[in-house]
Amino acid sequence: MKIKAAVIGATGYAGSELVRLLENHPNIKTEALTSKSYAGKSYKEVYPNFSATDYICEEEDIEKLSESCDVIFLALPHGEASKRISPALLNKCKVIDLGADFRLQDIDVYESWYCEHYSKDVLKEAVYGLCEINREKIKTSRIIGNPGCYTTCSILTLYPLVKEGIIDENSIIIDAKSGVSGAGRGVSLSNLYCEVNESVKAYKIASHRHTPEIEEQLSYACGKKIVLNFTPHLIPINRGILATCYGNLKAKTTYEEVRAAYEKYYKDEYFIRLCNKGAFPETRFVKGSNFTDIGFTIDERTNRIIAIGAIDNLFKGAAGQAVQNMNLLFGLDEKTGLDFVPPFPI
Amino acid sequence: MKIKAAVIGATGYAGSELVRLLENHPNIKTEALTSKSYAGKSYKEVYPNFSATDYICEEEDIEKLSESCDVIFLALPHGEASKRISPALLNKCKVIDLGADFRLQDIDVYESWYCEHYSKDVLKEAVYGLCEINREKIKTSRIIGNPGCYTTCSILTLYPLVKEGIIDENSIIIDAKSGVSGAGRGVSLSNLYCEVNESVKAYKIASHRHTPEIEEQLSYACGKKIVLNFTPHLIPINRGILATCYGNLKAKTTYEEVRAAYEKYYKDEYFIRLCNKGAFPETRFVKGSNFTDIGFTIDERTNRIIAIGAIDNLFKGAAGQAVQNMNLLFGLDEKTGLDFVPPFPI
Amino acid sequence: MKIKAAVIGATGYAGSELVRLLENHPNIKTEALTSKSYAGKSYKEVYPNFSATDYICEEEDIEKLSESCDVIFLALPHGEASKRISPALLNKCKVIDLGADFRLQDIDVYESWYCEHYSKDVLKEAVYGLCEINREKIKTSRIIGNPGCYTTCSILTLYPLVKEGIIDENSIIIDAKSGVSGAGRGVSLSNLYCEVNESVKAYKIASHRHTPEIEEQLSYACGKKIVLNFTPHLIPINRGILATCYGNLKAKTTYEEVRAAYEKYYKDEYFIRLCNKGAFPETRFVKGSNFTDIGFTIDERTNRIIAIGAIDNLFKGAAGQAVQNMNLLFGLDEKTGLDFVPPFPI
Amino acid sequence: MKIKAAVIGATGYAGSELVRLLENHPNIKTEALTSKSYAGKSYKEVYPNFSATDYICEEEDIEKLSESCDVIFLALPHGEASKRISPALLNKCKVIDLGADFRLQDIDVYESWYCEHYSKDVLKEAVYGLCEINREKIKTSRIIGNPGCYTTCSILTLYPLVKEGIIDENSIIIDAKSGVSGAGRGVSLSNLYCEVNESVKAYKIASHRHTPEIEEQLSYACGKKIVLNFTPHLIPINRGILATCYGNLKAKTTYEEVRAAYEKYYKDEYFIRLCNKGAFPETRFVKGSNFTDIGFTIDERTNRIIAIGAIDNLFKGAAGQAVQNMNLLFGLDEKTGLDFVPPFPI
């Protein structure tokens, strides 16, 4: 018996990546794909890589879908999911939201960085779907706030350092670089080929909405309120995030001691690959996969640690992690449909 | 019981793509990877996308491998495979050669375009491994000459037009564009990032070695000796080949008549996707897959047909087709390990 | 005394390149830049590469500009220039139109490929501004139809072959590849970074509007009506056009004979650089310059010539050629403001 | 009377960019180009963008060149310049070294990060050629250590903040991103197109040789010994450096106060363009120019300033700055040959 799934908002890049992973997943039957912009159109016209399939984009009817499906994925702009999800709906099916609405537990923070939140009661039971950190909670949840792309990469890179009290919580700086697919498929001058190609820029400096999400999760890790700097950059690649994270060491610490901290949390994590000493992640080697690669070094001259993480923003940073969460929710092997060597070069 | 495979020349781009597909294939156990340059090294050091695996690059010992393996793949420079393969070896295991040595049946042509051929007796029984054309012969063969990347794309695009006598055999011009991975992982000035990026060039004009391969196969199709123009171009993408093919119509012909010719041969071919009228292939939609997308139009002003094909050069143009051939050789479903929706954008 | 110039449509890519070349030109004073979309805005906000300048985008008032300026450049969508230009206006200033309205002398052809033409009387005196071919006519003209990008590259590559009767006029096939800036700065899904990057496609196959322009000019060259195939492709680079041109030789011809034909017409042309035998153009070496590089080979096997040309589409294919025309119109050295070694790599 | 120049090491990317700028400079005559790898070859064969010129690569004979030239530029690997320069040679001509040998005044630091230094006596009189900071000293010098690419961008971005004591000198973190031309034209696996394209990585983390250069110059600025973190990243673009710089504010400071500090030093600097409040530099707008664009913001949440600088690594980061230095050395207008609007998109 296959799990029945629907994807609401199936024609953005993250939505499309999710549809692909579900299509290639051995235990899923995709019941419906909905799209505001393309309702009525053949999915393979919108995405010709799907030419061997026969989906049609439908109008959204979440109530009906909740009757017929075991799980609904939402890939919508922020503010849209919170309008749709109620406890009643969660009685009928599980929900995994790829947007921002169920990631932040602190509603004031959510509302100051985003907009009004329309289902505060549901939020209370939502679990932050970072599988490597919240695995057990996820398994028994009804609604998952699937983490953001930058946040997944940043939190996984910094978690052991913060959890084990290795770095000064007030000294954290995250300088992140992302491919262009992170901006979605919306049409705008700033995402035209000639405007992005052969250039690099920082954007939303000291004001990107993933900042409070990283802060909230790292604050949970160490039990202290963390405020940090997060600077996203746009670079001309399709996919990939590299997060270069800086922190001041609280005390003199060796490479091996820090390594032990990483291994304490990640040793058995299939999707986290720690680089050997002296090696560092590159996005090309995680592209098209659910892996997070992490490497670090200690700079004795400045007493800082530089820890670097790499993910594929559409995969581990969105659709792949959503499937990983789904696997957990339905008692499947967490790696199902995600367990392969990624291609290179691609 | 899994099929035991070895890859000789596992550290080039095509070899590495093959190792990946075998690793992700449900019926294969990879027994050995050999590499002249990296023998003794961990495979994941050479290709960190394999970080979750544990292969070691070995010295080559093809005789020994032929005892322990069911199939040996060769991904070597031309002239190397023909030195290694003998009828005796083929008594012990099947061989799929990704190089050029067993593609051309006309030895004079081979030796004038390449070099001396060292196993002419074996060549006679070799089958040209273009599955959609030679499926039945492949099934019972012991040795497969896996087609070249440009040739796969060009032949599949032109085959129905030539076979059905729609175009003048003397009028064929193929203008092909390839990504840089087609040049392999060898280190040279001309493949440095800054030498390739933001530019386009033709190369090996009227002299590329895939020319006689296309000519031989299309000549078989129509029973006449075909001589044609083939012009490869290098464009700054990692993967993908687009072949724009021109031919003069022998007689006034409608779109529907030509379409019928394509459908006659390809209607049931899973890996060939004919574009709808007015649509044409783009490499981004076949990237990372075994698909060949084909579209065409008729220019009534000039009485020519323009037919365009797209493949992923490392996949359908090399490793994917090798796996497709292997599936045929061992009686598996031809699509095994190759049957998925490819990612986009990637 | 500087020549006073205005640019109407100054905020597209071609318009902007023109503003830049005028700014860097020793004999020009730019009096006005007009823009429908950005009127009232600082030009350097629209194009921060102009940060050291102080232009403001103005509303268009072509009558007023014709009083104060010596030359007006138009960089507008087709159909817009023909609405604006009258013999009366040409009495007051010279006009160089970078659009399509004054390129085709055959009005029926123009109207069947484009739209209604609104100044047919003016068209009669317009000169096709391909300087290397029409230099003398340009010098005494009042209105120049600045050639298209694909057409400039295609015509210059084929001209000596057609003019000298070397190739069969009915056998011409032009397979062209262009960078993305050729599509302009208009916002559309198909020009988003992730839709263009890492892919190649043909488009407007057998239907691109530059086809009749190439045909008309080559027909003038040989005195026969030429119909040909022109296939444009989009490749992921910012700038550059490569035109790969095929033609059947009328008779057995040597490399040296063809070379002599090219030298007959281009020997003294500063902006045309003939490649040495065995060498071929690459767009990277003409990028950022007004040069056209041309190379060719003869394929004795098929009795065809393959001639390849490369230009920078925004420079020689638009703004640079417009400045070259202006230099001719005003009696300046044709190379003024265009005479420099271009950068590489860039 | 033109200044006579020679370039030793003319066939690397920086050397070639310099040859180009000299060729396009109104006051220079290039007497000789030398190249170890290409001696005897035509320069335009090595760099076909120079096809309209006629230079031949020569064997190096620096003594002879010092007799016939007014200025010699060196673009060599570190350790090579210090072997060649003596006080006697400086009596005959001026020297501008684009390498590292005359940048660091602290010889122990030089020798611990690089190699033995062979002309310590000359080093004492060398001036660090960052024109905006050391203009007066440069004018009267005989030998200039032309700054590194990362260092130019980092120092100019941080200088007013350090000089005016706005940020804590111990808190500086520089996260820099560079295009691939910074790695030069040397052939290596890691710079192949497919290894660099579609990826991002950090490299030489906490160990890049530009670190002590930045530290020495910023230490001079504030009179204290500065130790900082510098992390270079490689991104898939040909040209451009973006340096994202972080520092803790010593005291509560407003945007306007910091702005005033920047304007104090840069208000009259033609080649430094301060972004408007809320705007930040992007490498595409300085590409192909000598400009440094700088923007910054204050994060009140963390009490840090984030200041961002952008340059073209081959231009302001190498050859352009070398020409700027030469202009100063010979009493020319500092902007000569460098004063133009750069192209976009390119």
GROMACS .gro file of C-alpha atoms in nm, chain C residues 66-233:
model
  168
  758SER     CA    1   1.633   6.687  -3.342
  759GLU     CA    2   1.678   7.063  -3.293
  760SER     CA    3   1.959   7.037  -3.042
  761CYS     CA    4   2.141   6.724  -3.158
  762ASP     CA    5   2.356   6.631  -3.453
  763VAL     CA    6   2.263   6.266  -3.436
  764ILE     CA    7   1.987   6.063  -3.276
  765PHE     CA    8   2.024   5.696  -3.204
  766LEU     CA    9   1.712   5.484  -3.168
  767ALA     CA   10   1.718   5.158  -2.973
  768LEU     CA   11   1.352   5.065  -2.975
  769PRO     CA   12   1.132   4.763  -3.048
  770HIS     CA   13   1.049   4.721  -3.419
  771GLY     CA   14   0.768   4.937  -3.546
  772GLU     CA   15   0.859   5.221  -3.312
  773ALA     CA   16   1.128   5.388  -3.520
  774SER     CA   17   0.923   5.397  -3.839
  775LYS     CA   18   0.655   5.587  -3.649
  776ARG     CA   19   0.901   5.857  -3.548
  777ILE     CA   20   1.117   5.933  -3.850
  778SER     CA   21   1.013   6.173  -4.123
  779PRO     CA   22   1.201   6.350  -4.402
  780ALA     CA   23   1.151   6.673  -4.208
  781LEU     CA   24   1.327   6.532  -3.906
  782LEU     CA   25   1.614   6.410  -4.122
  783ASN     CA   26   1.660   6.768  -4.242
  784LYS     CA   27   1.753   6.858  -3.889
  785CYS     CA   28   1.972   6.571  -3.773
  786LYS     CA   29   2.112   6.236  -3.872
  787VAL     CA   30   1.946   5.918  -3.747
  788ILE     CA   31   2.093   5.578  -3.672
  789ASP     CA   32   1.830   5.318  -3.595
  790LEU     CA   33   1.949   5.012  -3.406
  791GLY     CA   34   1.613   4.842  -3.459
  792ALA     CA   35   1.480   4.657  -3.762
  793ASP     CA   36   1.268   4.926  -3.928
  794PHE     CA   37   1.522   5.057  -4.178
  795ARG     CA   38   1.713   4.742  -4.258
  796LEU     CA   39   1.493   4.573  -4.517
  797GLN     CA   40   1.438   4.755  -4.845
  798ASP     CA   41   1.162   4.516  -4.951
  799ILE     CA   42   0.858   4.652  -4.771
  800ASP     CA   43   0.647   4.346  -4.836
  801VAL     CA   44   0.910   4.131  -4.674
  802TYR     CA   45   0.932   4.373  -4.380
  803GLU     CA   46   0.559   4.376  -4.331
  804SER     CA   47   0.521   4.001  -4.359
  805TRP     CA   48   0.796   3.932  -4.099
  806TYR     CA   49   0.735   4.233  -3.871
  807CYS     CA   50   0.439   4.471  -3.879
  808GLU     CA   51   0.311   4.771  -4.072
  809HIS     CA   52   0.579   5.018  -4.177
  810TYR     CA   53   0.498   5.382  -4.107
  811SER     CA   54   0.761   5.571  -4.307
  812LYS     CA   55   0.800   5.405  -4.641
  813ASP     CA   56   0.926   5.724  -4.803
  814VAL     CA   57   1.211   5.747  -4.555
  815LEU     CA   58   1.295   5.382  -4.603
  816LYS     CA   59   1.392   5.445  -4.963
  817GLU     CA   60   1.684   5.661  -4.863
  818ALA     CA   61   1.792   5.451  -4.566
  819VAL     CA   62   2.128   5.281  -4.602
  820TYR     CA   63   2.201   4.941  -4.455
  821GLY     CA   64   2.478   5.023  -4.211
  822LEU     CA   65   2.716   4.735  -4.259
  823CYS     CA   66   3.023   4.953  -4.285
  824GLU     CA   67   3.258   4.701  -4.445
  825ILE     CA   68   3.014   4.652  -4.734
  826ASN     CA   69   2.838   4.988  -4.768
  827ARG     CA   70   3.100   5.235  -4.650
  828GLU     CA   71   3.067   5.492  -4.925
  829LYS     CA   72   2.688   5.498  -4.922
  830ILE     CA   73   2.685   5.539  -4.548
  831LYS     CA   74   2.904   5.847  -4.557
  832THR     CA   75   2.645   6.051  -4.743
  833SER     CA   76   2.330   5.913  -4.588
  834ARG     CA   77   2.091   6.081  -4.347
  835ILE     CA   78   1.947   5.763  -4.202
  836ILE     CA   79   2.115   5.434  -4.127
  837GLY     CA   80   1.948   5.100  -4.060
  838ASN     CA   81   2.201   4.952  -3.822
  839PRO     CA   82   2.226   4.577  -3.894
  840GLY     CA   83   2.105   4.306  -3.658
  841CYS     CA   84   2.349   4.107  -3.451
  842TYR     CA   85   2.303   3.768  -3.615
  843THR     CA   86   2.293   3.931  -3.956
  844THR     CA   87   2.616   4.124  -3.911
  845CYS     CA   88   2.799   3.807  -3.820
  846SER     CA   89   2.636   3.592  -4.089
  847ILE     CA   90   2.668   3.837  -4.375
  848LEU     CA   91   3.030   3.927  -4.308
  849THR     CA   92   3.118   3.558  -4.288
  850LEU     CA   93   2.942   3.466  -4.613
  851TYR     CA   94   2.982   3.780  -4.823
  852PRO     CA   95   3.301   3.696  -5.016
  853LEU     CA   96   3.179   3.341  -5.079
  854VAL     CA   97   2.855   3.465  -5.228
  855LYS     CA   98   2.992   3.772  -5.401
  856GLU     CA   99   3.261   3.570  -5.575
  857GLY     CA  100   3.024   3.288  -5.664
  858ILE     CA  101   3.221   3.030  -5.471
  859ILE     CA  102   2.925   2.856  -5.309
  860ASP     CA  103   2.589   2.743  -5.441
  861GLU     CA  104   2.347   3.016  -5.337
  862ASN     CA  105   2.073   2.763  -5.266
  863SER     CA  106   2.280   2.553  -5.030
  864ILE     CA  107   2.342   2.802  -4.750
  865ILE     CA  108   2.278   2.694  -4.393
  866ILE     CA  109   2.365   2.920  -4.101
  867ASP     CA  110   2.371   2.764  -3.757
  868ALA     CA  111   2.418   3.048  -3.509
  869LYS     CA  112   2.476   3.057  -3.134
  870SER     CA  113   2.412   3.365  -2.925
  871GLY     CA  114   2.462   3.484  -2.572
  872VAL     CA  115   2.165   3.587  -2.363
  873SER     CA  116   2.208   3.964  -2.379
  874GLY     CA  117   2.074   3.938  -2.734
  875ALA     CA  118   1.732   3.884  -2.581
  876GLY     CA  119   1.742   4.224  -2.415
  877ARG     CA  120   1.662   4.329  -2.061
  878GLY     CA  121   1.292   4.253  -2.076
  879VAL     CA  122   1.169   4.039  -1.789
  880SER     CA  123   1.047   3.692  -1.885
  881LEU     CA  124   1.046   3.341  -1.743
  882SER     CA  125   1.253   3.210  -2.031
  883ASN     CA  126   1.541   3.445  -1.952
  884LEU     CA  127   1.568   3.371  -1.581
  885TYR     CA  128   1.908   3.256  -1.473
  886CYS     CA  129   1.805   2.901  -1.383
  887GLU     CA  130   1.611   2.858  -1.708
  888VAL     CA  131   1.907   2.950  -1.930
  889ASN     CA  132   2.210   2.841  -1.732
  890GLU     CA  133   2.360   2.499  -1.805
  891SER     CA  134   2.148   2.444  -2.114
  892VAL     CA  135   2.139   2.501  -2.488
  893LYS     CA  136   1.841   2.523  -2.719
  894ALA     CA  137   1.749   2.624  -3.071
  895TYR     CA  138   1.464   2.873  -3.100
  896LYS     CA  139   1.255   3.040  -3.371
  897ILE     CA  140   1.368   2.764  -3.603
  898ALA     CA  141   1.304   2.852  -3.967
  899SER     CA  142   1.120   3.161  -3.846
  900HIS     CA  143   1.367   3.411  -3.699
  901ARG     CA  144   1.331   3.766  -3.829
  902HIS     CA  145   1.696   3.803  -3.908
  903THR     CA  146   1.652   3.548  -4.189
  904PRO     CA  147   1.510   3.787  -4.451
  905GLU     CA  148   1.770   4.049  -4.360
  906ILE     CA  149   2.054   3.807  -4.433
  907GLU     CA  150   1.880   3.691  -4.749
  908GLU     CA  151   1.826   4.043  -4.881
  909GLN     CA  152   2.187   4.149  -4.832
  910LEU     CA  153   2.338   3.830  -4.972
  911SER     CA  154   2.101   3.854  -5.268
  912TYR     CA  155   2.235   4.201  -5.341
  913ALA     CA  156   2.585   4.058  -5.327
  914CYS     CA  157   2.531   3.795  -5.593
  915GLY     CA  158   2.245   3.943  -5.788
  916LYS     CA  159   2.026   3.637  -5.736
  917LYS     CA  160   1.744   3.579  -5.494
  918ILE     CA  161   1.878   3.375  -5.204
  919VAL     CA  162   1.668   3.166  -4.969
  920LEU     CA  163   1.855   3.001  -4.684
  921ASN     CA  164   1.827   2.833  -4.347
  922PHE     CA  165   1.909   3.025  -4.037
  923THR     CA  166   1.886   2.857  -3.696
  924PRO     CA  167   1.959   3.062  -3.386
  925HIS     CA  168   2.057   2.893  -3.059
   0.00000   0.00000   0.00000
